[in-house]
Amino acid sequence: MIITIRQETSGESRAQLMALLCRITGSQRPITTTQMRDREVIAIDSALVDAQAQVALQAQSAVEQIYSPKTPYQLASRSFQTENTSITIGSNSDCTPITIGGNSARPVIMAGPCAVENREQLITTAQAVKRAGAQVLRGGAFKPRTSPYQFQGLGIEGLHLLAEARTLTGLPVITEVMEPGMVETVAQYADVLQIGARNVQNFPLLSAAGHHSKKLPVLLKRGLSSTIDEWLLAAEYIIAAGNPNVILCERGIRSYDPQTRNVLDLSCVPLLHQLTHLPIIVDPSHSTGRRELVPIMSRASIAAEAQGLIIEVHPDPDTALCDGKQSITPEQLEKIVRETALLATMMRGEVSVA
Amino acid sequence: MIITIRQETSGESRAQLMALLCRITGSQRPITTTQMRDREVIAIDSALVDAQAQVALQAQSAVEQIYSPKTPYQLASRSFQTENTSITIGSNSDCTPITIGGNSARPVIMAGPCAVENREQLITTAQAVKRAGAQVLRGGAFKPRTSPYQFQGLGIEGLHLLAEARTLTGLPVITEVMEPGMVETVAQYADVLQIGARNVQNFPLLSAAGHHSKKLPVLLKRGLSSTIDEWLLAAEYIIAAGNPNVILCERGIRSYDPQTRNVLDLSCVPLLHQLTHLPIIVDPSHSTGRRELVPIMSRASIAAEAQGLIIEVHPDPDTALCDGKQSITPEQLEKIVRETALLATMMRGEVSVA
Amino acid sequence: MIITIRQETSGESRAQLMALLCRITGSQRPITTTQMRDREVIAIDSALVDAQAQVALQAQSAVEQIYSPKTPYQLASRSFQTENTSITIGSNSDCTPITIGGNSARPVIMAGPCAVENREQLITTAQAVKRAGAQVLRGGAFKPRTSPYQFQGLGIEGLHLLAEARTLTGLPVITEVMEPGMVETVAQYADVLQIGARNVQNFPLLSAAGHHSKKLPVLLKRGLSSTIDEWLLAAEYIIAAGNPNVILCERGIRSYDPQTRNVLDLSCVPLLHQLTHLPIIVDPSHSTGRRELVPIMSRASIAAEAQGLIIEVHPDPDTALCDGKQSITPEQLEKIVRETALLATMMRGEVSVA
Amino acid sequence: MIITIRQETSGESRAQLMALLCRITGSQRPITTTQMRDREVIAIDSALVDAQAQVALQAQSAVEQIYSPKTPYQLASRSFQTENTSITIGSNSDCTPITIGGNSARPVIMAGPCAVENREQLITTAQAVKRAGAQVLRGGAFKPRTSPYQFQGLGIEGLHLLAEARTLTGLPVITEVMEPGMVETVAQYADVLQIGARNVQNFPLLSAAGHHSKKLPVLLKRGLSSTIDEWLLAAEYIIAAGNPNVILCERGIRSYDPQTRNVLDLSCVPLLHQLTHLPIIVDPSHSTGRRELVPIMSRASIAAEAQGLIIEVHPDPDTALCDGKQSITPEQLEKIVRETALLATMMRGEVSVA
């Protein structure tokens, strides 16, 4: 059940509503509100609201409207918010802000190395992806690795290097955060918080990414075998905790054929556009795990109405400390940027045959 | 091991080679040859050929060349035949032949009802898909249905109706064959034999489709959970039995999320182009099972370098006897034909921004 | 909808019923009846029977009862037949018949080589599995192989050898049939027809196994990624075509971890006992693909209430032409026979601690 | 690479070794040692140790032995430690300690409610599962729930109730921990830390469970679609961080058939016994999601050589706040305890037919 709060509600009316909601839900803590577009909203479990409680809620002067979506996710649902969510990346830092979602038609390309390895590798790559036309720099400082004996990332040092790369290139930075206790720290450096596939149901982390003070955009990757509903409910954790700026990222699902690292489920892109107002991008690198498939699947992703791509790029893929097999060169990236921009133009009906 | 037969080999040399091959392989029956492009070839199990046998083979005057691919599939392998296979559909009948594969860049659109239900439904749909720009008419006369109590198709009567629809529209016809004993019968009426997902490892059927007298093109759908290797080996059964005209069709694989009927594995399209010279098309209807996803996934399929599409169309999808939920209208088809043709043009580098 | 036919119905009443059913269903061919326990039954699609047709059916003197199961499978449903189906194996031949299903508590062990390779291998193995306590001899004469270049079985010669092995050992024989046109031929030699995982939705084959003259028991393996419903509907094809003697065999389903060949879904055994009256056995060889897991998973299968096992045994597994990695020795088989018999005894409450 | 430290090594030699290891691995922080049985060990990434470094290591007086397993997991590998790990549960608290693993043959039954709902529900259930013969009490205080709107557990209050239930019944307590920052807190109350399926690759949590001061046993559930290797590497994270007391728990993997909540992969139990020395138990409740399958799959699990079970029990399953559909009653639990104990006795060869 979603409650929209009337604009210019007095502090008293608001406090009264919160107290009532605490009684209804049995919550000991204050209820969280989320600013979605021009509305402030609260979502709670409908099952806790009986007929009498509903009457009491509707009588509150702070309450503008009450809506009950039919889907288990509420704030993420297209039925609640019909307009696309528009998210600005990079508004708080020394970089060029860009917009994803909303009415924006140009694909947002995020690119960079799997892991930040050292200053030179990062700065070189950052400058190369900037030249290639990417709008956001990706790079892992904290790396979730299957084995404790694999390279785990440079940590805080990696964050410093990312911030430096941003200053040098003007590209906003996306990097992964792996635990709730680190969200505020990573948010000091990053422009987008990435939550990886293995953490899609790390609920304390999702909540922390919702609660954090800067409300930075969160890129939420699909889990290795997430259903669409589970994934949207993971997004709902973030939004319900106060942060509406969630970008979904399809990165392939686990399947039975070792030919590709995962199976890229491109049909989920148009399906998600029906179900949710959140922006959706695709990761052609992790989904295929094969660099030679990245350019073609980038194009197919945009054709499927993805609003962006996140791509692993390395100046010398064969020497990468992590995921070299799926990294492309800056030259290949440039071609992808050009081709997907043309495709997006075509999809708006603005091309003609030569 | 693939043996290429020298052109203008005498009957005697050829018989000598066949006899030697029977001895080497232990086969009681004559060895099958396949005409691939301008070469006549024979493939056998390399493991049966020891060093001495290899020497004996190379000494045969009928033998032009011996090649051993590293993949388990041999004749289907891109390493053996680097040029795309080009297949003509409709050469034997009262219809407009079209080409798939080779250097042909225009997507081949096959469309029509899931099942032939009656004369009116079929003829109406056939004329509508023709008007919409499709080049091949699809329609099931023999339907593999999960339950014995579901409509099983009109059988032979359905084949007669398909032939009539071809005469009226000039569209070549593709229809499914489900058992080896029916291959010659279906081949009397059809222009392309379809082998469905449930029969991808029906080996007697694959062999029969390879052996049949007309060597009609065979559309081989991927199985519900086929690996790429299993699928290419199924194609190999057909080619090794004498018929090189195999078209692969990705139609989604089984996965865990009930949101879509299957998961469309689009990455397999560029992957297959690396591994094999056979043409590849996509079935956006069965893969998604949701009609509203069909137009977008059609576009994405062409962007992923599929050489064609097979789409379920029904004049009134909601009343279809079979698969109505995933059928589109002729109007939607027309839009797909236009859009994919434009996209293919763009991919050849022949468009410019308006 | 299931129609039970009154015992001692006159030929005329019966003909009248059949004619009515043909009108109702629109079938051109005579309707098939199946003898299930002491009842003769006919199942048709309920959706074809409107209120008026139902009244007409009930008025027929040949009709004893009409029942409409809620599951898509009808004759296979436990709700229709609450007692376990009991199937006799080997009643028509020079061997010791055994019973599976019904009230029989002793596990039925079927064992033998993956493929019949030659006379000596088969006879040696047959005698060894007999000594080890197995009750049925398995062996493939027609082998469905992923590649056309793999050993495809000895064919008819293999059937002859199996028949000879039966005469020598008194063990009934189970062997695979792969195409409808071969069902009558294989039924001349076999005591149980096996339909393999790849053919679970080969509907013409299922129908032929239902129609064939001897009504031999059919062992129906689960498909690589069959749902329980699909599998029971495949069984329904056989029963509805006239043969109630279907044994289900769980053999593992396809999944993502290459550590085992398939994932043995043992929970399906007690689940199937709820849903159907058909006997259920387990194949621990194909499901695990690892010989060292076969003895333990055999025990676990019986603990899960499987009524039998089908196990690959080879006198010298490392030299087997097919599936050696998963074949066990006759010595290991003997231990399995002993241990599973003791476990079955324990499960009947007839053991005490030493 | 595993380095075994010589017993009675002086502080100086040890410090020297640590300094060398920091230089070799490039680590800024002290290297972690783990006490495994009577040996103190350190595992590092072999790839970081070149020939020269290896010589330097072997020259250290603190080094007893150097071993390089071939598997990616090292300390968890059976090749490194051939004897079963034996873990005592409940040694630090007012309860009856029990042992799992080692030579212990009696199955360890952990049982209790999915979630701690209130004092009465917990105490009643705890006393009932004690009477039924279970040895460990399970109960969730922090619940990972798919939706933010579902009941999330009582939190700290739930931990207090669990501790009270332990005092009243003498049963050690297992409960879930969901974030690194809460490990020390939960460890104050629990006897076993549970890490759930969704957190199997929550690497900071795994490390925290390894580092925590009490080195409590950790029950590590398999992830929704973990491979065996990924799961053992998750265990390796815990062990390498200093805690050798890891119990693995198979709880079903995600698959395509909605008939059961997950697919219980029982074959992984004997497979894991080959690969690792860690104890392995099974969760028949979450794997099947159907209460009527729990007793039979409990028996099958023990037959597959699981060393214990973790089962959801509720005094009134139909009113449970969480997972009622898969919870059994205390009466059913008692039967499972009796039956699995008898089966374990039979498996030791100590029963005879009545």
mmCIF file with all atom_site columns, N, CA, C and O in Angstrom, chain D residues 256-274:
data_model
loop_
_atom_site.group_PDB
_atom_site.id
_atom_site.type_symbol
_atom_site.label_atom_id
_atom_site.label_alt_id
_atom_site.label_comp_id
_atom_site.label_asym_id
_atom_site.label_entity_id
_atom_site.label_seq_id
_atom_site.pdbx_PDB_ins_code
_atom_site.Cartn_x
_atom_site.Cartn_y
_atom_site.Cartn_z
_atom_site.occupancy
_atom_site.B_iso_or_equiv
_atom_site.pdbx_formal_charge
_atom_site.auth_seq_id
_atom_site.auth_comp_id
_atom_site.auth_asym_id
_atom_site.auth_atom_id
_atom_site.pdbx_PDB_model_num
ATOM 1  N N  . TYR D 1 256 ? 13.591 -25.542 -13.054 1.00 0.00 ? 256 TYR D N  1
ATOM 2  C CA . TYR D 1 256 ? 12.525 -25.023 -13.903 1.00 0.00 ? 256 TYR D CA 1
ATOM 3  C C  . TYR D 1 256 ? 11.121 -25.473 -13.533 1.00 0.00 ? 256 TYR D C  1
ATOM 4  O O  . TYR D 1 256 ? 10.160 -24.985 -14.106 1.00 0.00 ? 256 TYR D O  1
ATOM 5  N N  . ASP D 1 257 ? 10.995 -26.451 -12.639 1.00 0.00 ? 257 ASP D N  1
ATOM 6  C CA . ASP D 1 257 ? 9.661  -27.003 -12.393 1.00 0.00 ? 257 ASP D CA 1
ATOM 7  C C  . ASP D 1 257 ? 9.067  -26.450 -11.101 1.00 0.00 ? 257 ASP D C  1
ATOM 8  O O  . ASP D 1 257 ? 9.606  -26.684 -10.017 1.00 0.00 ? 257 ASP D O  1
ATOM 9  N N  . PRO D 1 258 ? 7.944  -25.720 -11.198 1.00 0.00 ? 258 PRO D N  1
ATOM 10 C CA . PRO D 1 258 ? 7.380  -25.123 -9.990  1.00 0.00 ? 258 PRO D CA 1
ATOM 11 C C  . PRO D 1 258 ? 6.769  -26.141 -9.017  1.00 0.00 ? 258 PRO D C  1
ATOM 12 O O  . PRO D 1 258 ? 6.324  -25.748 -7.946  1.00 0.00 ? 258 PRO D O  1
ATOM 13 N N  . GLN D 1 259 ? 6.779  -27.424 -9.360  1.00 0.00 ? 259 GLN D N  1
ATOM 14 C CA . GLN D 1 259 ? 6.174  -28.429 -8.459  1.00 0.00 ? 259 GLN D CA 1
ATOM 15 C C  . GLN D 1 259 ? 6.834  -28.448 -7.086  1.00 0.00 ? 259 GLN D C  1
ATOM 16 O O  . GLN D 1 259 ? 6.172  -28.685 -6.082  1.00 0.00 ? 259 GLN D O  1
ATOM 17 N N  . THR D 1 260 ? 8.161  -28.277 -7.053  1.00 0.00 ? 260 THR D N  1
ATOM 18 C CA . THR D 1 260 ? 8.845  -28.168 -5.760  1.00 0.00 ? 260 THR D CA 1
ATOM 19 C C  . THR D 1 260 ? 9.560  -26.820 -5.708  1.00 0.00 ? 260 THR D C  1
ATOM 20 O O  . THR D 1 260 ? 9.914  -26.262 -6.749  1.00 0.00 ? 260 THR D O  1
ATOM 21 N N  . ARG D 1 261 ? 9.761  -26.318 -4.482  1.00 0.00 ? 261 ARG D N  1
ATOM 22 C CA . ARG D 1 261 ? 10.359 -24.987 -4.321  1.00 0.00 ? 261 ARG D CA 1
ATOM 23 C C  . ARG D 1 261 ? 11.752 -24.933 -4.947  1.00 0.00 ? 261 ARG D C  1
ATOM 24 O O  . ARG D 1 261 ? 12.140 -23.950 -5.550  1.00 0.00 ? 261 ARG D O  1
ATOM 25 N N  . ASN D 1 262 ? 12.515 -26.004 -4.744  1.00 0.00 ? 262 ASN D N  1
ATOM 26 C CA . ASN D 1 262 ? 13.841 -26.140 -5.324  1.00 0.00 ? 262 ASN D CA 1
ATOM 27 C C  . ASN D 1 262 ? 14.016 -27.607 -5.696  1.00 0.00 ? 262 ASN D C  1
ATOM 28 O O  . ASN D 1 262 ? 13.131 -28.415 -5.427  1.00 0.00 ? 262 ASN D O  1
ATOM 29 N N  . VAL D 1 263 ? 15.155 -27.931 -6.297  1.00 0.00 ? 263 VAL D N  1
ATOM 30 C CA . VAL D 1 263 ? 15.462 -29.338 -6.544  1.00 0.00 ? 263 VAL D CA 1
ATOM 31 C C  . VAL D 1 263 ? 16.544 -29.767 -5.554  1.00 0.00 ? 263 VAL D C  1
ATOM 32 O O  . VAL D 1 263 ? 17.643 -29.210 -5.549  1.00 0.00 ? 263 VAL D O  1
ATOM 33 N N  . LEU D 1 264 ? 16.191 -30.720 -4.713  1.00 0.00 ? 264 LEU D N  1
ATOM 34 C CA . LEU D 1 264 ? 17.154 -31.238 -3.740  1.00 0.00 ? 264 LEU D CA 1
ATOM 35 C C  . LEU D 1 264 ? 18.192 -32.076 -4.475  1.00 0.00 ? 264 LEU D C  1
ATOM 36 O O  . LEU D 1 264 ? 17.857 -33.090 -5.085  1.00 0.00 ? 264 LEU D O  1
ATOM 37 N N  . ASP D 1 265 ? 19.437 -31.643 -4.438  1.00 0.00 ? 265 ASP D N  1
ATOM 38 C CA . ASP D 1 265 ? 20.512 -32.314 -5.171  1.00 0.00 ? 265 ASP D CA 1
ATOM 39 C C  . ASP D 1 265 ? 21.230 -33.276 -4.226  1.00 0.00 ? 265 ASP D C  1
ATOM 40 O O  . ASP D 1 265 ? 22.345 -33.018 -3.775  1.00 0.00 ? 265 ASP D O  1
ATOM 41 N N  . LEU D 1 266 ? 20.592 -34.414 -3.948  1.00 0.00 ? 266 LEU D N  1
ATOM 42 C CA . LEU D 1 266 ? 21.164 -35.321 -2.936  1.00 0.00 ? 266 LEU D CA 1
ATOM 43 C C  . LEU D 1 266 ? 22.499 -35.924 -3.353  1.00 0.00 ? 266 LEU D C  1
ATOM 44 O O  . LEU D 1 266 ? 23.324 -36.262 -2.501  1.00 0.00 ? 266 LEU D O  1
ATOM 45 N N  . SER D 1 267 ? 22.714 -36.082 -4.666  1.00 0.00 ? 267 SER D N  1
ATOM 46 C CA . SER D 1 267 ? 23.989 -36.663 -5.102  1.00 0.00 ? 267 SER D CA 1
ATOM 47 C C  . SER D 1 267 ? 25.170 -35.833 -4.655  1.00 0.00 ? 267 SER D C  1
ATOM 48 O O  . SER D 1 267 ? 26.302 -36.324 -4.600  1.00 0.00 ? 267 SER D O  1
ATOM 49 N N  . CYS D 1 268 ? 24.936 -34.575 -4.342  1.00 0.00 ? 268 CYS D N  1
ATOM 50 C CA . CYS D 1 268 ? 26.066 -33.740 -3.928  1.00 0.00 ? 268 CYS D CA 1
ATOM 51 C C  . CYS D 1 268 ? 26.611 -34.202 -2.578  1.00 0.00 ? 268 CYS D C  1
ATOM 52 O O  . CYS D 1 268 ? 27.763 -33.905 -2.253  1.00 0.00 ? 268 CYS D O  1
ATOM 53 N N  . VAL D 1 269 ? 25.821 -34.922 -1.804  1.00 0.00 ? 269 VAL D N  1
ATOM 54 C CA . VAL D 1 269 ? 26.303 -35.337 -0.481  1.00 0.00 ? 269 VAL D CA 1
ATOM 55 C C  . VAL D 1 269 ? 27.460 -36.330 -0.587  1.00 0.00 ? 269 VAL D C  1
ATOM 56 O O  . VAL D 1 269 ? 28.562 -36.056 -0.086  1.00 0.00 ? 269 VAL D O  1
ATOM 57 N N  . PRO D 1 270 ? 27.278 -37.474 -1.275  1.00 0.00 ? 270 PRO D N  1
ATOM 58 C CA . PRO D 1 270 ? 28.449 -38.358 -1.407  1.00 0.00 ? 270 PRO D CA 1
ATOM 59 C C  . PRO D 1 270 ? 29.578 -37.719 -2.220  1.00 0.00 ? 270 PRO D C  1
ATOM 60 O O  . PRO D 1 270 ? 30.756 -37.996 -1.973  1.00 0.00 ? 270 PRO D O  1
ATOM 61 N N  . LEU D 1 271 ? 29.228 -36.863 -3.167  1.00 0.00 ? 271 LEU D N  1
ATOM 62 C CA . LEU D 1 271 ? 30.268 -36.183 -3.934  1.00 0.00 ? 271 LEU D CA 1
ATOM 63 C C  . LEU D 1 271 ? 31.103 -35.291 -3.023  1.00 0.00 ? 271 LEU D C  1
ATOM 64 O O  . LEU D 1 271 ? 32.342 -35.292 -3.074  1.00 0.00 ? 271 LEU D O  1
ATOM 65 N N  . LEU D 1 272 ? 30.441 -34.547 -2.156  1.00 0.00 ? 272 LEU D N  1
ATOM 66 C CA . LEU D 1 272 ? 31.171 -33.667 -1.236  1.00 0.00 ? 272 LEU D CA 1
ATOM 67 C C  . LEU D 1 272 ? 32.041 -34.484 -0.286  1.00 0.00 ? 272 LEU D C  1
ATOM 68 O O  . LEU D 1 272 ? 33.139 -34.056 0.068   1.00 0.00 ? 272 LEU D O  1
ATOM 69 N N  . HIS D 1 273 ? 31.552 -35.645 0.135   1.00 0.00 ? 273 HIS D N  1
ATOM 70 C CA . HIS D 1 273 ? 32.394 -36.463 1.023   1.00 0.00 ? 273 HIS D CA 1
ATOM 71 C C  . HIS D 1 273 ? 33.714 -36.843 0.355   1.00 0.00 ? 273 HIS D C  1
ATOM 72 O O  . HIS D 1 273 ? 34.721 -37.034 1.029   1.00 0.00 ? 273 HIS D O  1
ATOM 73 N N  . GLN D 1 274 ? 33.697 -36.944 -0.982  1.00 0.00 ? 274 GLN D N  1
ATOM 74 C CA . GLN D 1 274 ? 34.965 -37.200 -1.688  1.00 0.00 ? 274 GLN D CA 1
ATOM 75 C C  . GLN D 1 274 ? 35.861 -35.974 -1.717  1.00 0.00 ? 274 GLN D C  1
ATOM 76 O O  . GLN D 1 274 ? 37.074 -36.075 -1.618  1.00 0.00 ? 274 GLN D O  1
#
